[in-house]
Amino acid sequence: MAQPDHKKFFENLSGAGKAIAVLTSGGDAQGMNAAVRAVVRMGIYVGAKVYFIHEGYQGMVDGGDNIEEATWESVSSMLQVGGTVIGSARCKEFRTHEGRLKAARNLVQRGVTNLCVIGGDGSLTGANLFREEWSGLLEELVQQGDIDAEAAEKYYALHIVGMVGSIDNDFCGTDMTIGTDSALHRIIEVVDAIMTTAQSHQRTFVLEVMGRHCGYLALVSALACGADWVLIPEMPPEDGWEDQMCQKLSENRADNKRLNIIIVAEGAIDNNNKPITTEKIKDLVVQCLGFDTRVTILGHVQRGGTPSAFDRILASRMGVEAVLALLETTANTPACVVSLSGNQSVRLPLMECVQMTQEVQKAMDEKKFEEAVKLRGRSFENNLRTYKLLAHRKTESELPHSSFNVAVLNVGAPAAGMNAAVRSAVRVGISEGHTMFAVNDGFEGFYNGQIKEIKWGDVGGWTGQGGSLLGTKRTLPAKHIEKIAEQMRKHNINALLIIGGFEAFECLLQLCEARPSFEEFCIPLCMLPATISNNVPGTDLSIGADTALNAIVETCDRIKQSASGTKRRVFIIETMGGYCGYLASVGGLASGADAAYIYEEPFDIRDLQANVEHLTEKMKTSIQRGLVLRNENSNENYTTDFIYQLYTEEGKGVFDCRKNVLGHMQQGGAPSPFDRNFGTKISAKAMQWISKKLKETYRQGRVFANTEDSCCLLGMRRRALIFQPVMQLKDETDFVHRIPKEQWWLKLRPLMKILAKYKTSYDVSDSGQLEHVVRNRPKESDASAI
């Protein structure tokens, strides 16, 4: 696929003659190394000198060997390593004027005027102060004779770009900070393991997770595992919460639930700002209910381990964006922080974000907790709203009066997160007053009458289950439309929620097209995209794709590690995805692949030969292991076997080859935290849309909806979750190859190539522009996936 010409861009924003330094400061977070790697390689790519500053601000103050020029090879094999390999330290000396004076001298001596800081709000605030004082510091250094006037004039301005590395996700202005998703992986791994032992002994477990001032990890992990109770600093429980919590635990046990999970943020407080500890909760449960109760404090386990696929991709995108921001900055540009909004990179003024982050704590200190939640941002607010919706079971008297029947079914191949979506739909539907029906085995089960009512308790514990507990088939409804209509009449189905991949999209189109002949389908119809291939039109992301990516990345890490200590080796790995190259491309970016072959970007024998030669050259000079990914349907002639044999032959004497077909392991396993929460939240949103449509279309004792906007797909587009009429998505779809005609992730492919040392053009049309922090965004733009 021809790459756009951006030579003009690189002439204007050349890094030649510039020096960039990168440091990590404050607490470590998984993914920091991926960000460092991206900054170094993108910096070298644009012609700049790049320096590591070891041990954070302490290394900047001490100078010497702590400030070291980075090479391309010096960041090899660090993508999959947790923590930060360049070190991080809290530095009291940098807080003093004398310390910052030393730091300025050390940077000027190396010609560094571009600083990329990866850390939390304290680290970024310190960087901004350093920038504001810079010209004064240089004047002092001239007066002391440490630098000459020419150097002071040449390096007159310091440019700062920040990336937020924090597992707490406590920084305002970004939906996700680097490290948060990996920390959630650690928490959910522990919770899943604890649930099996808790179930065996009918125990209650109280888990403490990190978050001294921010309850994000506690809240999202509670959503992801379906915890019975959660306590966070931003929303202290109301007076009398102890009795309410014990009553809820008791009710759950009465429903034959054999375990209880309570998640507590380490900074959890009550209405009087007094701490709520895990021991206090344990004693409360034992005294009031007599349940066998244990406490588990996760501690620094949450900071450790290898970064998740999400964090590697996020950090790589942010690292490249940070270099672009540094090249574009002028003396008058404020220090900015690179952020994530929905699926979009944005740049925000650093101090606006810091000030809002500080306002959150101020609001909490003043007991303005609702304001604190709003200031945390739309992602946090949406998570809290969804948790409350799913955790609180309304009594009969509290339920709204509704006589609507809503059916939910899965269609197509199973995808991790489908069960979380079904659970959310059932519980939100019941809370809205509807009677919920589950259809087993997709439309095949539908026309065979495998339809039954599903209750609140029936979906307990579904969130962490992989596959499809309802059963799913690829059968399309067109051939059995009359039988399906008959079942719709029989069960008086007033709305339908379909969860699945490309087949689900085709099913919805067929039902919509059948409306003129069958009034039974003149009802609200909604689809949620759920497929590991991520090939559904109308959405950037699908439920299940993140779990599959993590499976690919973990396997690639192990495969690469298997070659450590041996001679040079290249691995050829085949991924799933049909004709969609999402898993190969994004998996390649997350695992540090040298090439990824996909259908959307045609390649020929010359491209294969160029890749082999490029890899051979790299093998001779630096790297020991190579990784090449191939999408299963990328080319009918250049098969995985062909590519393996070609690399084996052409690499003789330099490297040997191995091949792996990952197969259905990409489809299995427990869903990732991202997929659990994405499925939960978009399903809740879909059910609320269905309720709204049912009320709008209910006339003269029946539901009648035949407009295009009553048959929609709920998808994530850049920063927004949007309901899109499926009839309008037909023109955006390649039905032969079952992929959208335009796919956003293709813009990430040049990024993978740049980080693999290829000369290529990089499309900057999608790069972030400096914006301002928005306090109250409209509800429909809530695209936060986690």
mmCIF file with all atom_site columns, C-alpha atoms in Angstrom, residues 115-118 124 127-128 131 158-164 171 318 321-330 333-339 346-354 768-771:
data_model
loop_
_atom_site.group_PDB
_atom_site.id
_atom_site.type_symbol
_atom_site.label_atom_id
_atom_site.label_alt_id
_atom_site.label_comp_id
_atom_site.label_asym_id
_atom_site.label_entity_id
_atom_site.label_seq_id
_atom_site.pdbx_PDB_ins_code
_atom_site.Cartn_x
_atom_site.Cartn_y
_atom_site.Cartn_z
_atom_site.occupancy
_atom_site.B_iso_or_equiv
_atom_site.pdbx_formal_charge
_atom_site.auth_seq_id
_atom_site.auth_comp_id
_atom_site.auth_asym_id
_atom_site.auth_atom_id
_atom_site.pdbx_PDB_model_num
ATOM 1  C CA . LEU A 1 115 ? 13.294 17.347 27.720 1.00 0.00 ? 115 LEU A CA 1
ATOM 2  C CA . CYS A 1 116 ? 10.873 14.433 27.709 1.00 0.00 ? 116 CYS A CA 1
ATOM 3  C CA . VAL A 1 117 ? 9.711  13.678 31.249 1.00 0.00 ? 117 VAL A CA 1
ATOM 4  C CA . ILE A 1 118 ? 7.841  10.449 32.084 1.00 0.00 ? 118 ILE A CA 1
ATOM 5  C CA . LEU A 1 124 ? 5.863  17.219 35.612 1.00 0.00 ? 124 LEU A CA 1
ATOM 6  C CA . ALA A 1 127 ? 9.853  20.110 34.945 1.00 0.00 ? 127 ALA A CA 1
ATOM 7  C CA . ASN A 1 128 ? 7.610  23.112 34.290 1.00 0.00 ? 128 ASN A CA 1
ATOM 8  C CA . ARG A 1 131 ? 11.490 25.507 32.206 1.00 0.00 ? 131 ARG A CA 1
ATOM 9  C CA . LEU A 1 158 ? 14.047 24.784 27.307 1.00 0.00 ? 158 LEU A CA 1
ATOM 10 C CA . HIS A 1 159 ? 11.203 22.766 25.776 1.00 0.00 ? 159 HIS A CA 1
ATOM 11 C CA . ILE A 1 160 ? 9.275  20.290 27.903 1.00 0.00 ? 160 ILE A CA 1
ATOM 12 C CA . VAL A 1 161 ? 6.885  17.508 26.929 1.00 0.00 ? 161 VAL A CA 1
ATOM 13 C CA . GLY A 1 162 ? 5.456  15.192 29.546 1.00 0.00 ? 162 GLY A CA 1
ATOM 14 C CA . MET A 1 163 ? 4.049  11.675 29.467 1.00 0.00 ? 163 MET A CA 1
ATOM 15 C CA . VAL A 1 164 ? 2.170  10.450 32.501 1.00 0.00 ? 164 VAL A CA 1
ATOM 16 C CA . PHE A 1 171 ? -3.734 12.533 36.407 1.00 0.00 ? 171 PHE A CA 1
ATOM 17 C CA . MET A 1 318 ? 2.846  8.671  23.246 1.00 0.00 ? 318 MET A CA 1
ATOM 18 C CA . GLU A 1 321 ? 3.906  11.973 19.762 1.00 0.00 ? 321 GLU A CA 1
ATOM 19 C CA . ALA A 1 322 ? 6.206  13.501 22.423 1.00 0.00 ? 322 ALA A CA 1
ATOM 20 C CA . VAL A 1 323 ? 9.097  13.765 19.934 1.00 0.00 ? 323 VAL A CA 1
ATOM 21 C CA . LEU A 1 324 ? 6.806  15.366 17.320 1.00 0.00 ? 324 LEU A CA 1
ATOM 22 C CA . ALA A 1 325 ? 5.585  17.836 19.954 1.00 0.00 ? 325 ALA A CA 1
ATOM 23 C CA . LEU A 1 326 ? 9.185  18.748 20.896 1.00 0.00 ? 326 LEU A CA 1
ATOM 24 C CA . LEU A 1 327 ? 10.076 19.343 17.236 1.00 0.00 ? 327 LEU A CA 1
ATOM 25 C CA . GLU A 1 328 ? 7.044  21.593 16.724 1.00 0.00 ? 328 GLU A CA 1
ATOM 26 C CA . THR A 1 329 ? 7.444  23.624 19.897 1.00 0.00 ? 329 THR A CA 1
ATOM 27 C CA . THR A 1 330 ? 8.648  27.222 19.997 1.00 0.00 ? 330 THR A CA 1
ATOM 28 C CA . THR A 1 333 ? 4.690  27.165 23.413 1.00 0.00 ? 333 THR A CA 1
ATOM 29 C CA . PRO A 1 334 ? 3.630  26.127 26.926 1.00 0.00 ? 334 PRO A CA 1
ATOM 30 C CA . ALA A 1 335 ? 4.931  22.844 28.306 1.00 0.00 ? 335 ALA A CA 1
ATOM 31 C CA . CYS A 1 336 ? 2.502  20.148 27.232 1.00 0.00 ? 336 CYS A CA 1
ATOM 32 C CA . VAL A 1 337 ? 1.566  16.658 28.238 1.00 0.00 ? 337 VAL A CA 1
ATOM 33 C CA . VAL A 1 338 ? 0.727  13.955 25.689 1.00 0.00 ? 338 VAL A CA 1
ATOM 34 C CA . SER A 1 339 ? -2.626 12.396 26.600 1.00 0.00 ? 339 SER A CA 1
ATOM 35 C CA . VAL A 1 346 ? -4.008 14.783 22.232 1.00 0.00 ? 346 VAL A CA 1
ATOM 36 C CA . ARG A 1 347 ? -1.671 17.424 23.646 1.00 0.00 ? 347 ARG A CA 1
ATOM 37 C CA . LEU A 1 348 ? -2.783 19.447 26.651 1.00 0.00 ? 348 LEU A CA 1
ATOM 38 C CA . PRO A 1 349 ? -1.054 22.305 28.531 1.00 0.00 ? 349 PRO A CA 1
ATOM 39 C CA . LEU A 1 350 ? 0.839  20.604 31.322 1.00 0.00 ? 350 LEU A CA 1
ATOM 40 C CA . MET A 1 351 ? -0.044 23.043 34.107 1.00 0.00 ? 351 MET A CA 1
ATOM 41 C CA . GLU A 1 352 ? -3.768 23.025 33.262 1.00 0.00 ? 352 GLU A CA 1
ATOM 42 C CA . CYS A 1 353 ? -3.764 19.265 33.868 1.00 0.00 ? 353 CYS A CA 1
ATOM 43 C CA . VAL A 1 354 ? -1.670 19.584 37.039 1.00 0.00 ? 354 VAL A CA 1
ATOM 44 C CA . GLY A 1 768 ? -2.318 15.683 18.394 1.00 0.00 ? 768 GLY A CA 1
ATOM 45 C CA . GLN A 1 769 ? -2.779 19.437 18.391 1.00 0.00 ? 769 GLN A CA 1
ATOM 46 C CA . LEU A 1 770 ? -2.488 21.516 21.552 1.00 0.00 ? 770 LEU A CA 1
ATOM 47 C CA . GLU A 1 771 ? -5.912 21.748 23.168 1.00 0.00 ? 771 GLU A CA 1
#
